[in-house]
Coordinates of C-alpha atoms and ligand atoms in Angstrom, one line a residue:
X1 CA 117.7 130.1 39.5
X2 CA 116.7 129.5 43.1
X3 CA 114.9 132.8 43.2
X4 CA 112.8 132.0 40.1
X5 CA 111.7 128.7 41.7
X6 CA 110.9 130.3 45.0
X7 CA 108.9 133.0 43.1
X8 CA 107.0 130.3 41.1
X9 CA 106.4 128.4 44.3
X10 CA 105.0 131.5 46.0
X11 CA 102.7 132.4 43.1
X12 CA 101.5 128.8 43.0
X13 CA 100.9 128.7 46.7
X14 CA 99.1 132.1 46.7
X15 CA 96.9 131.1 43.8
X16 CA 96.2 127.6 45.1
X17 CA 95.4 128.7 48.6
X18 CA 93.2 131.6 47.6
X19 CA 91.3 129.3 45.1
X20 CA 90.9 126.4 47.6
X21 CA 89.2 127.2 50.9
X22 CA 90.2 123.9 52.4
X23 CA 93.9 124.5 52.0
X24 CA 93.5 128.0 53.3
X25 CA 92.0 126.5 56.5
X26 CA 94.9 124.0 56.7
X27 CA 97.4 126.8 56.5
X28 CA 95.9 128.4 59.6
X29 CA 96.0 125.3 61.8
X30 CA 97.5 126.2 65.1
X31 CA 101.0 125.3 66.1
X32 CA 101.4 123.2 69.3
X33 CA 104.2 123.7 71.8
X34 CA 104.0 120.9 74.3
X35 CA 106.3 121.6 77.3
X36 CA 106.7 118.9 79.8
X37 CA 109.1 118.7 82.7
X38 CA 110.0 115.6 84.7
X39 CA 108.7 115.3 88.3
X40 CA 107.6 118.9 88.6
X41 CA 105.3 119.2 91.6
X42 CA 102.4 121.7 91.2
X43 CA 103.4 122.9 94.7
X44 CA 106.6 124.3 93.0
X45 CA 104.8 126.5 90.5
X46 CA 103.7 129.9 91.8
X47 CA 100.5 129.9 89.8
X48 CA 99.4 127.1 92.1
X49 CA 101.3 127.8 95.3
X50 CA 103.4 130.7 96.3
X51 CA 105.1 129.2 99.4
X52 CA 108.2 127.7 97.8
X53 CA 109.2 129.4 94.6
X54 CA 108.3 132.1 92.1
X55 CA 108.0 130.8 88.6
X56 CA 107.0 134.0 86.7
X57 CA 107.5 132.5 83.2
X58 CA 105.5 129.3 83.7
X59 CA 102.8 131.5 85.4
X60 CA 102.6 133.6 82.2
X61 CA 101.0 130.6 80.5
X62 CA 98.2 130.7 83.1
X63 CA 97.9 134.4 83.1
X64 CA 97.5 134.4 79.3
X65 CA 95.4 131.2 79.4
X66 CA 94.0 128.5 81.7
X67 CA 95.2 127.0 84.9
X68 CA 93.8 123.5 85.6
X69 CA 93.7 122.8 89.3
X70 CA 92.5 119.2 89.1
X71 CA 94.7 117.7 86.4
X72 CA 95.9 114.2 87.2
X73 CA 97.8 111.3 85.7
X74 CA 96.6 107.7 85.2
X75 CA 99.8 106.0 86.5
X76 CA 102.2 108.3 88.4
X77 CA 105.6 107.3 87.0
X78 CA 107.7 108.6 84.2
X79 CA 107.8 106.4 81.1
X80 CA 104.3 105.1 81.6
X81 CA 102.9 108.6 81.8
X82 CA 104.7 109.5 78.5
X83 CA 103.2 106.4 76.9
X84 CA 99.7 107.4 78.0
X85 CA 100.3 110.9 76.6
X86 CA 101.6 109.6 73.3
X87 CA 99.0 106.9 72.7
X88 CA 95.9 108.3 74.5
X89 CA 95.5 104.9 76.1
X90 CA 95.7 103.7 79.7
X91 CA 98.9 101.7 80.6
X92 CA 97.1 98.3 80.6
X93 CA 96.3 98.8 76.9
X94 CA 99.4 100.5 75.6
X95 CA 101.5 98.0 77.5
X96 CA 104.0 100.4 79.1
X97 CA 103.1 99.7 82.7
X98 CA 106.4 100.7 84.3
X99 CA 109.8 102.2 83.6
X100 CA 111.3 98.8 83.1
X101 CA 109.7 97.0 80.2
X102 CA 110.1 98.5 76.7
X103 CA 107.5 100.6 74.9
X104 CA 105.8 98.7 72.2
X105 CA 106.5 100.8 69.1
X106 CA 103.6 99.3 67.2
X107 CA 101.4 101.6 69.3
X108 CA 100.1 104.6 67.2
X109 CA 101.3 107.8 68.8
X110 CA 99.9 111.3 68.3
X111 CA 103.0 112.8 66.7
X112 CA 102.7 110.1 63.9
X113 CA 99.2 111.3 63.2
X114 CA 100.3 114.9 63.2
X115 CA 103.1 114.1 60.8
X116 CA 100.7 112.3 58.4
X117 CA 98.3 115.2 58.5
X118 CA 101.0 117.6 57.2
X119 CA 102.3 119.1 60.4
X120 CA 106.1 119.6 60.9
X121 CA 107.0 117.7 64.0
X122 CA 110.0 117.8 66.4
X123 CA 111.0 116.6 69.8
X124 CA 113.9 117.8 72.1
X125 CA 114.8 116.5 75.5
X126 CA 113.8 113.6 77.7
X127 CA 111.5 111.0 76.3
X128 CA 112.7 108.1 78.5
X129 CA 112.1 105.3 76.1
X130 CA 115.0 103.5 74.6
X131 CA 113.3 103.6 71.2
X132 CA 113.7 106.5 68.8
X133 CA 110.5 108.5 68.7
X134 CA 108.2 107.8 65.8
X135 CA 106.4 110.5 63.9
X136 CA 108.9 113.3 64.5
X137 CA 110.8 114.9 61.6
X138 CA 113.6 116.1 63.9
X139 CA 114.6 115.0 67.3
X140 CA 117.4 115.0 69.8
X141 CA 116.5 113.0 72.9
X142 CA 118.4 112.1 76.1
X143 CA 119.1 108.4 76.5
X144 CA 116.9 107.0 79.4
X145 CA 117.0 109.4 82.3
X146 CA 119.6 111.6 80.7
X147 CA 122.3 113.7 82.5
X148 CA 122.2 117.2 83.9
X149 CA 125.8 117.9 83.0
X150 CA 127.3 117.6 79.5
X151 CA 124.4 115.4 78.4
X152 CA 124.5 112.8 75.7
X153 CA 121.7 112.9 73.0
X154 CA 120.4 110.3 70.7
X155 CA 119.8 111.8 67.2
X156 CA 118.7 110.3 63.9
X157 CA 122.3 110.4 62.7
X158 CA 124.0 109.0 65.8
X159 CA 124.8 110.1 69.3
X160 CA 126.4 113.3 70.4
X161 CA 127.4 114.9 73.7
X162 CA 126.9 118.6 74.3
X163 CA 128.9 120.5 76.9
X164 CA 126.8 122.5 79.4
X165 CA 123.7 122.4 81.6
X166 CA 120.9 120.2 80.3
X167 CA 118.0 122.6 80.8
X168 CA 119.8 125.4 78.8
X169 CA 120.8 122.9 76.1
X170 CA 117.4 121.5 75.5
X171 CA 116.1 125.0 75.2
X172 CA 118.9 126.0 72.8
X173 CA 118.0 123.0 70.6
X174 CA 114.3 124.0 70.7
X175 CA 114.9 127.6 69.9
X176 CA 117.5 126.7 67.2
X177 CA 114.9 124.5 65.5
X178 CA 112.2 127.2 65.7
X179 CA 114.5 129.8 64.3
X180 CA 116.3 127.8 61.6
X181 CA 114.6 124.5 60.8
X182 CA 110.9 125.4 61.1
X183 CA 109.1 125.3 57.8
X184 CA 107.0 128.5 57.6
X185 CA 104.6 126.8 55.2
X186 CA 103.5 124.2 57.7
X187 CA 102.1 124.3 61.2
X188 CA 104.3 122.6 63.8
X189 CA 103.9 120.2 66.7
X190 CA 106.9 120.6 69.0
X191 CA 107.6 118.5 72.1
X192 CA 110.0 120.4 74.4
X193 CA 110.8 118.0 77.2
X194 CA 112.9 118.8 80.3
X195 CA 114.9 116.4 82.4
X196 CA 114.7 118.7 85.4
X197 CA 113.6 118.6 88.1
X198 CA 114.2 114.8 88.2
X199 CA 116.8 113.3 90.5
X200 CA 119.6 113.8 91.2
X201 CA 118.3 117.4 91.4
X202 CA 121.4 119.0 90.1
X203 CA 121.1 122.8 89.7
X204 CA 123.2 125.0 87.4
X205 CA 126.2 126.6 89.2
X206 CA 124.3 130.0 89.4
X207 CA 121.2 128.4 90.9
X208 CA 123.2 126.2 93.2
X209 CA 124.8 129.3 94.7
X210 CA 121.6 131.2 94.9
X211 CA 119.4 128.5 96.4
X212 CA 121.9 127.1 98.8
X213 CA 121.3 130.0 101.2
X214 CA 117.5 129.9 101.0
X215 CA 115.3 128.4 103.7
X216 CA 111.9 126.8 102.9
X217 CA 108.7 126.3 104.7
X218 CA 108.1 122.7 105.8
X219 CA 104.9 120.9 105.0
X220 CA 102.8 120.3 108.0
X221 CA 102.9 116.5 107.6
X222 CA 106.7 116.2 107.2
X223 CA 106.7 113.9 110.2
X224 CA 103.9 111.7 109.2
X225 CA 103.9 108.4 111.0
X226 CA 101.5 106.7 108.5
X227 CA 99.0 105.8 111.2
X228 CA 95.4 105.3 110.0
X229 CA 96.5 104.2 106.6
X230 CA 97.3 100.8 105.2
X231 CA 100.5 98.7 104.7
X232 CA 101.5 100.4 101.5
X233 CA 102.2 103.8 103.0
X234 CA 104.1 102.3 105.9
X235 CA 106.3 100.1 103.7
X236 CA 107.1 102.5 100.9
X237 CA 110.8 103.5 100.7
X238 CA 110.6 107.2 99.9
X239 CA 111.0 108.8 103.3
X240 CA 113.4 111.7 103.4
X241 CA 115.0 110.6 106.7
X242 CA 115.3 106.9 106.0
X243 CA 115.5 106.5 102.3
X244 CA 117.1 109.5 100.7
X245 CA 120.5 108.4 99.7
X246 CA 123.8 109.8 100.8
X247 CA 126.0 111.1 99.4
X248 CA 124.1 111.1 96.1
X249 CA 121.2 113.3 97.0
X250 CA 122.7 115.8 99.3
X251 CA 125.8 116.8 97.5
X252 CA 128.0 115.3 100.2
X253 CA 131.1 114.5 98.3
X254 CA 132.0 110.8 98.4
X255 CA 135.0 110.3 100.7
X256 CA 136.6 108.3 98.0
X257 CA 136.3 111.0 95.4
X258 CA 139.8 112.4 95.7
X259 CA 141.3 109.0 95.8
X260 CA 139.4 108.1 92.6
X261 CA 140.0 111.5 91.0
X262 CA 141.2 110.2 87.7
X263 CA 138.4 107.8 87.1
X264 CA 136.5 108.9 84.0
X265 CA 132.7 109.0 83.9
X266 CA 130.7 106.4 82.0
X267 CA 133.1 103.6 82.6
X268 CA 131.0 100.5 83.3
X269 CA 131.0 99.3 86.9
X270 CA 132.3 102.5 88.5
X271 CA 130.4 103.9 91.5
X272 CA 127.3 106.1 90.7
X273 CA 128.9 109.3 92.0
X274 CA 131.1 109.2 88.9
X275 CA 128.2 108.4 86.6
X276 CA 126.3 111.3 87.9
X277 CA 126.7 115.0 87.3
X278 CA 129.8 115.5 89.4
X279 CA 131.6 112.7 87.6
X280 CA 130.7 114.1 84.2
X281 CA 132.1 117.6 84.8
X282 CA 135.3 119.0 83.5
X283 CA 137.7 120.8 85.8
X284 CA 136.4 124.3 85.0
X285 CA 132.8 123.2 85.7
X286 CA 133.8 121.5 89.0
X287 CA 135.5 124.7 90.0
X288 CA 132.1 126.5 90.0
X289 CA 130.5 123.9 92.2
X290 CA 133.3 123.0 94.6
X291 CA 133.2 126.0 96.9
X292 CA 129.5 125.4 97.5
X293 CA 129.9 121.7 97.9
X294 CA 132.7 122.4 100.4
X295 CA 130.3 124.6 102.4
X296 CA 127.7 121.9 102.5
X297 CA 130.2 119.3 103.4
X298 CA 131.5 121.4 106.2
X299 CA 128.0 122.0 107.6
X300 CA 127.3 118.3 107.3
X301 CA 130.6 117.2 109.0
X302 CA 130.2 119.7 111.8
X303 CA 126.6 119.3 112.6
X304 CA 125.3 116.0 111.4
X305 CA 126.9 113.7 114.1
X306 CA 125.1 115.6 116.9
X307 CA 121.7 116.0 115.2
X308 CA 118.6 114.3 116.4
X309 CA 116.5 112.4 113.9
X310 CA 114.1 115.3 113.8
X311 CA 116.9 117.7 113.0
X312 CA 118.3 115.4 110.3
X313 CA 114.9 115.3 108.7
X314 CA 114.7 119.1 108.6
X315 CA 118.3 119.4 107.3
X316 CA 117.6 116.9 104.5
X317 CA 114.3 118.7 103.6
X318 CA 116.1 122.0 103.3
X319 CA 118.9 120.5 101.1
X320 CA 116.3 118.7 99.0
X321 CA 114.3 121.9 98.4
X322 CA 117.4 123.9 97.7
X323 CA 118.5 121.6 94.9
X324 CA 115.1 120.6 93.6
X325 CA 113.8 124.2 93.4
X326 CA 117.1 125.4 92.0
X327 CA 116.6 123.1 89.0
X328 CA 113.1 124.5 88.6
X329 CA 114.3 128.0 88.6
X330 CA 116.3 127.2 85.5
X331 CA 113.3 125.5 83.8
X332 CA 111.3 128.7 84.5
X333 CA 114.0 131.0 83.0
X334 CA 114.2 128.8 79.9
X335 CA 110.5 128.6 79.4
X336 CA 110.6 132.4 79.5
X337 CA 113.2 132.4 76.7
X338 CA 110.9 130.3 74.5
X339 CA 107.7 132.3 75.3
X340 CA 109.7 135.5 74.5
X341 CA 110.7 134.0 71.2
X342 CA 107.1 133.1 70.3
X343 CA 106.0 136.6 71.2
X344 CA 108.8 138.4 69.3
X345 CA 108.5 136.2 66.2
X346 CA 104.7 136.6 66.0
X347 CA 104.2 132.9 66.3
X348 CA 102.5 133.2 69.7
X349 CA 99.3 134.4 68.2
X350 CA 98.6 131.0 66.5
X351 CA 100.4 128.7 68.9
X352 CA 98.8 126.6 71.7
X353 CA 101.3 126.4 74.6
X354 CA 100.9 123.6 77.1
X355 CA 103.0 123.2 80.3
X356 CA 102.8 120.0 82.3
X357 CA 104.8 117.4 84.1
X358 CA 104.9 113.7 83.6
X359 CA 103.4 113.5 87.2
X360 CA 103.4 115.3 90.5
X361 CA 105.9 114.8 93.2
X362 CA 106.2 114.8 97.0
X363 CA 108.0 117.8 98.4
X364 CA 108.2 116.4 102.0
X365 CA 104.5 115.8 102.3
X366 CA 104.0 112.6 104.3
X367 CA 107.7 112.8 104.9
X368 CA 108.2 111.7 101.3
X369 CA 110.0 112.4 98.0
X370 CA 109.2 110.6 94.7
X371 CA 105.7 109.8 93.4
X372 CA 103.9 106.6 92.3
X373 CA 101.0 106.7 94.8
X374 CA 97.4 107.7 94.0
X375 CA 97.6 110.2 96.9
X376 CA 97.2 113.8 95.7
X377 CA 100.7 115.2 95.4
X378 CA 101.8 112.5 92.9
X379 CA 98.4 111.8 91.4
X380 CA 97.8 115.5 90.4
X381 CA 100.0 117.2 87.9
X382 CA 100.5 120.8 86.8
X383 CA 98.6 121.8 83.6
X384 CA 98.6 125.3 82.2
X385 CA 97.5 126.0 78.7
X386 CA 97.3 129.2 76.6
X387 CA 95.6 129.6 73.2
X388 CA 95.2 133.2 72.2
X389 CA 91.8 134.0 70.8
X390 CA 90.2 130.8 72.2
X391 CA 91.1 130.5 75.9
X392 CA 90.2 133.5 77.9
X393 CA 93.2 134.8 79.7
X394 CA 93.5 134.2 83.5
X395 CA 90.9 131.5 83.7
X396 CA 90.9 128.7 86.3
X397 CA 89.4 125.3 85.5
X398 CA 88.6 122.8 88.3
X399 CA 87.4 119.9 86.2
X400 CA 89.0 116.5 86.5
X401 CA 91.2 116.2 83.4
X402 CA 93.9 113.6 82.8
X403 CA 97.1 113.1 80.8
X404 CA 95.0 110.5 79.0
X405 CA 93.2 113.4 77.3
X406 CA 96.2 115.2 75.8
X407 CA 96.5 113.3 72.5
X408 CA 92.8 113.8 71.6
X409 CA 93.0 117.4 72.7
X410 CA 96.0 118.2 70.5
X411 CA 94.4 116.4 67.6
X412 CA 91.1 118.3 68.1
X413 CA 93.0 121.6 68.3
X414 CA 94.5 120.7 64.9
X415 CA 91.2 119.5 63.4
X416 CA 92.5 116.0 62.9
X417 CA 90.2 113.1 63.7
X418 CA 91.4 110.9 66.6
X419 CA 91.5 107.1 66.3
X420 CA 88.5 105.5 67.8
X421 CA 90.5 103.4 70.3
X422 CA 91.9 106.4 72.1
X423 CA 90.5 106.5 75.6
X424 CA 90.5 110.2 76.6
X425 CA 88.4 113.2 75.9
X426 CA 89.3 116.4 74.1
X427 CA 89.7 119.3 76.4
X428 CA 88.9 121.8 73.7
X429 CA 85.3 122.4 75.0
X430 CA 86.8 123.3 78.3
X431 CA 89.3 125.7 76.6
X432 CA 86.2 127.4 75.1
X433 CA 84.4 127.5 78.4
X434 CA 81.6 125.4 76.8
X435 CA 81.1 122.7 79.4
X436 CA 80.9 122.5 83.2
X437 CA 80.6 118.8 84.0
X438 CA 83.4 117.2 82.2
X439 CA 83.5 113.9 83.9
X440 CA 82.4 112.4 87.2
X441 CA 85.4 110.2 88.0
X442 CA 88.9 109.1 86.8
X443 CA 90.6 105.8 86.9
X444 CA 94.2 105.2 88.1
X445 CA 96.5 102.2 88.1
X446 CA 100.1 101.9 89.3
X447 CA 102.2 98.7 88.7
X448 CA 105.9 99.1 89.3
X449 CA 106.4 96.7 92.2
X450 CA 108.6 95.2 93.5
X451 CA 111.0 97.9 92.5
X452 CA 112.8 101.0 93.7
X453 CA 110.8 102.9 96.4
X454 CA 108.6 99.8 97.0
X455 CA 105.2 101.3 96.4
X456 CA 102.7 98.5 96.1
X457 CA 100.5 97.9 93.0
X458 CA 97.2 99.6 93.3
X459 CA 94.2 100.9 91.3
X460 CA 91.4 103.2 92.2
X461 CA 88.7 105.7 91.4
X462 CA 88.8 109.4 92.2
X463 CA 85.9 111.7 92.2
X464 CA 85.8 115.3 93.4
X465 CA 84.7 114.1 96.9
X466 CA 86.3 110.7 97.4
X467 CA 89.2 108.5 96.5
X468 CA 88.8 104.7 96.8
X469 CA 92.0 102.6 96.4
X470 CA 92.6 98.9 96.2
X471 CA 96.1 97.6 97.0
X472 CA 95.7 94.2 95.4
X473 CA 99.1 92.7 95.3
X474 CA 101.1 91.4 98.3
X475 CA 98.2 92.6 100.4
X476 CA 94.5 92.9 99.8
X477 CA 93.7 96.3 101.3
X478 CA 91.3 99.1 100.5
X479 CA 91.5 102.7 101.5
X480 CA 89.0 105.5 101.3
X481 CA 89.7 109.2 101.6
X482 CA 87.2 112.0 102.1
X483 CA 88.9 114.6 99.9
X484 CA 86.9 117.5 101.1
X485 CA 87.3 116.8 104.9
X486 CA 90.8 115.4 104.7
X487 CA 92.7 117.0 101.8
X488 CA 96.0 115.8 103.1
X489 CA 94.8 112.2 103.1
X490 CA 95.9 111.3 106.6
X491 CA 93.0 109.1 107.5
X492 CA 91.5 106.2 105.6
X493 CA 87.8 106.0 106.4
X494 CA 87.2 102.8 104.5
X495 CA 86.2 100.9 107.8
X496 CA 84.2 103.8 109.2
X497 CA 80.5 102.7 109.1
X498 CA 79.5 106.2 108.3
X499 CA 81.1 105.7 104.9
X500 CA 79.7 102.2 104.2
X501 CA 77.2 103.3 101.5
X502 CA 79.9 105.5 99.9
X503 CA 82.2 102.5 99.7
X504 CA 79.5 100.4 98.1
X505 CA 78.6 103.1 95.5
X506 CA 82.2 103.7 94.6
X507 CA 83.0 100.1 94.2
X508 CA 80.3 99.8 91.6
X509 CA 81.5 102.9 89.8
X510 CA 85.1 101.6 90.0
X511 CA 84.0 98.4 88.3
X512 CA 82.2 100.3 85.7
X513 CA 85.3 102.3 84.9
X514 CA 87.4 99.1 84.7
X515 CA 84.9 97.8 82.2
X516 CA 84.8 101.1 80.3
X517 CA 88.6 101.3 80.0
X518 CA 89.0 97.5 79.5
X519 CA 91.1 96.8 82.6
X520 CA 90.6 93.5 84.4
X521 CA 92.0 91.1 86.9
X522 CA 93.3 89.0 84.0
X523 CA 95.4 91.9 82.8
X524 CA 96.6 92.5 86.4
X525 CA 97.8 88.9 86.5
X526 CA 99.4 89.2 83.1
X527 CA 101.5 92.1 84.3
X528 CA 102.4 90.3 87.6
X529 CA 103.5 87.3 85.6
X530 CA 105.8 89.5 83.6
X531 CA 107.7 90.4 86.7
X532 CA 107.7 86.8 87.9
X533 CA 109.2 85.7 84.6
X534 CA 111.8 88.4 84.6
X535 CA 112.6 89.4 88.2
X536 CA 114.9 92.4 88.4
X537 CA 115.6 95.9 89.4
Ligands
SGN1 C1 115.5 106.5 89.5 C2 115.5 107.3 90.8 C3 114.2 107.1 91.5 C4 113.0 107.3 90.6 C5 113.2 106.5 89.4 C6 112.1 106.7 88.4 N1 116.6 106.9 91.7 O1 115.5 105.1 89.9 O2 114.2 107.9 92.7 O3 111.8 107.0 91.2 O4 114.4 106.8 88.8 O5 111.9 108.0 88.1 S1 118.0 107.6 91.4 O6 118.8 107.3 92.6 O7 118.6 106.8 90.2 O8 117.9 109.0 91.1 S2 111.1 108.3 86.8 O9 110.9 109.8 86.8 O10 112.0 108.0 85.7 O11 109.9 107.6 86.8
CA2 CA1 109.0 111.6 86.2

């Protein structure tokens, strides 16, 4: 019986599609695989920079497609970046200004539009919002930040916990869906979203072992003293030496661990070491990590007390890179598994693959970890895109593109009209090599203050040559960077008379951007009042 129906369906589909050119077109619409990791610095992708790590699989996307060397975000922090991507609107309009306040689910997000237009949609991994995603037929998402070990997932039918390592599991879910749940009659839009390499930078046992013995080149401004810049850089709490937590970030086992050995993870009120990956492991998992943790502890106990501050900084940097890059190596392996599947199944031919991160990250530059600032390492983000037949393999694009552009780009790829109130621009003409001067300047605005890492609120304009920033809360300070002469942003030239006319011009352009994107001092005040009404975190 089932066979007869399938046969009838097939005949109907064949007849219908061959008689109706519109439907035939629809059937060919490209699939979209949107891969995003969390806090993945472009410095840690070998297509951008070969000093720290080899990422041959992520690089494949650039080799077969386009590498964007000037992609950036509008607000360098996790959940706001995701909200910008989903809505195609700046934070001040979509309302998700920080990690703290909830996402307004009355916003229209691009997966909803894809779903309505007949795409099959799915999302696996880290979204970061408490709310279930709208517009996805199938999803399994990590609650909040999610866990590296034995992660819990939110699903449409309730929560579940899966034993294993998060990066492998998210990939298994993605591949399982592509193999078993994908509807071959429909194009798909899949969001495959990694937790790694977010804190607490917990590698798989194999990568922990492999990376623990590696030594990494230091950035030249690891010992930045923040001279020649404003108050915000001096007061931020993200310096490796002074703000990276112990034992949390350096795998130094808490002294109390043995004493508290029977405390179970996820019991409210227990210390964070037990909420984190180590606390979530079962005995056989811990047995794989313990010998390496013991080595690190021994090194720490023997050497730390006699180290100078400079040596401590260097020691922390190496441990940071060993763990951070170890988690990225797993992301790269797993991206390779998915690309292989697309190739082997024949799906690759009609699938646009995008790799990006929710923002960039400091890997010791300016002595920092974390993100938030408009300065390059956190403002820029990786972006690699392949689209067989449309993007010429191995191309490099230097235009200033933003995560704000993603929603309209994906909709354009699929031939679906974008809502008028989205604020980005489709990147499709860039994919096709059709335009050279995409835009002159981008607008940036960061809000989460006072909060963890204490990066002051600021907005600014960035052009290819300059970056003008206004820290408007707590202080009223401006900074200007000459991006060509000072790519490391070590010297604000705002007060240098030689740049007076540049400042004047950029202030006018900045105001124009604020008007264009509908940002204002009134909105700034609204979002400051929100914090005053609900002080916290
Ligand atoms: C946690 C991290 C911070 C990080 C924020 C936001 N601390 O608070 O280092 O900046 O998340 O990250 S931790 O000790 O809990 O790891 S974001 O990617 O979600 O924006
Ligand atoms: Ca992030």
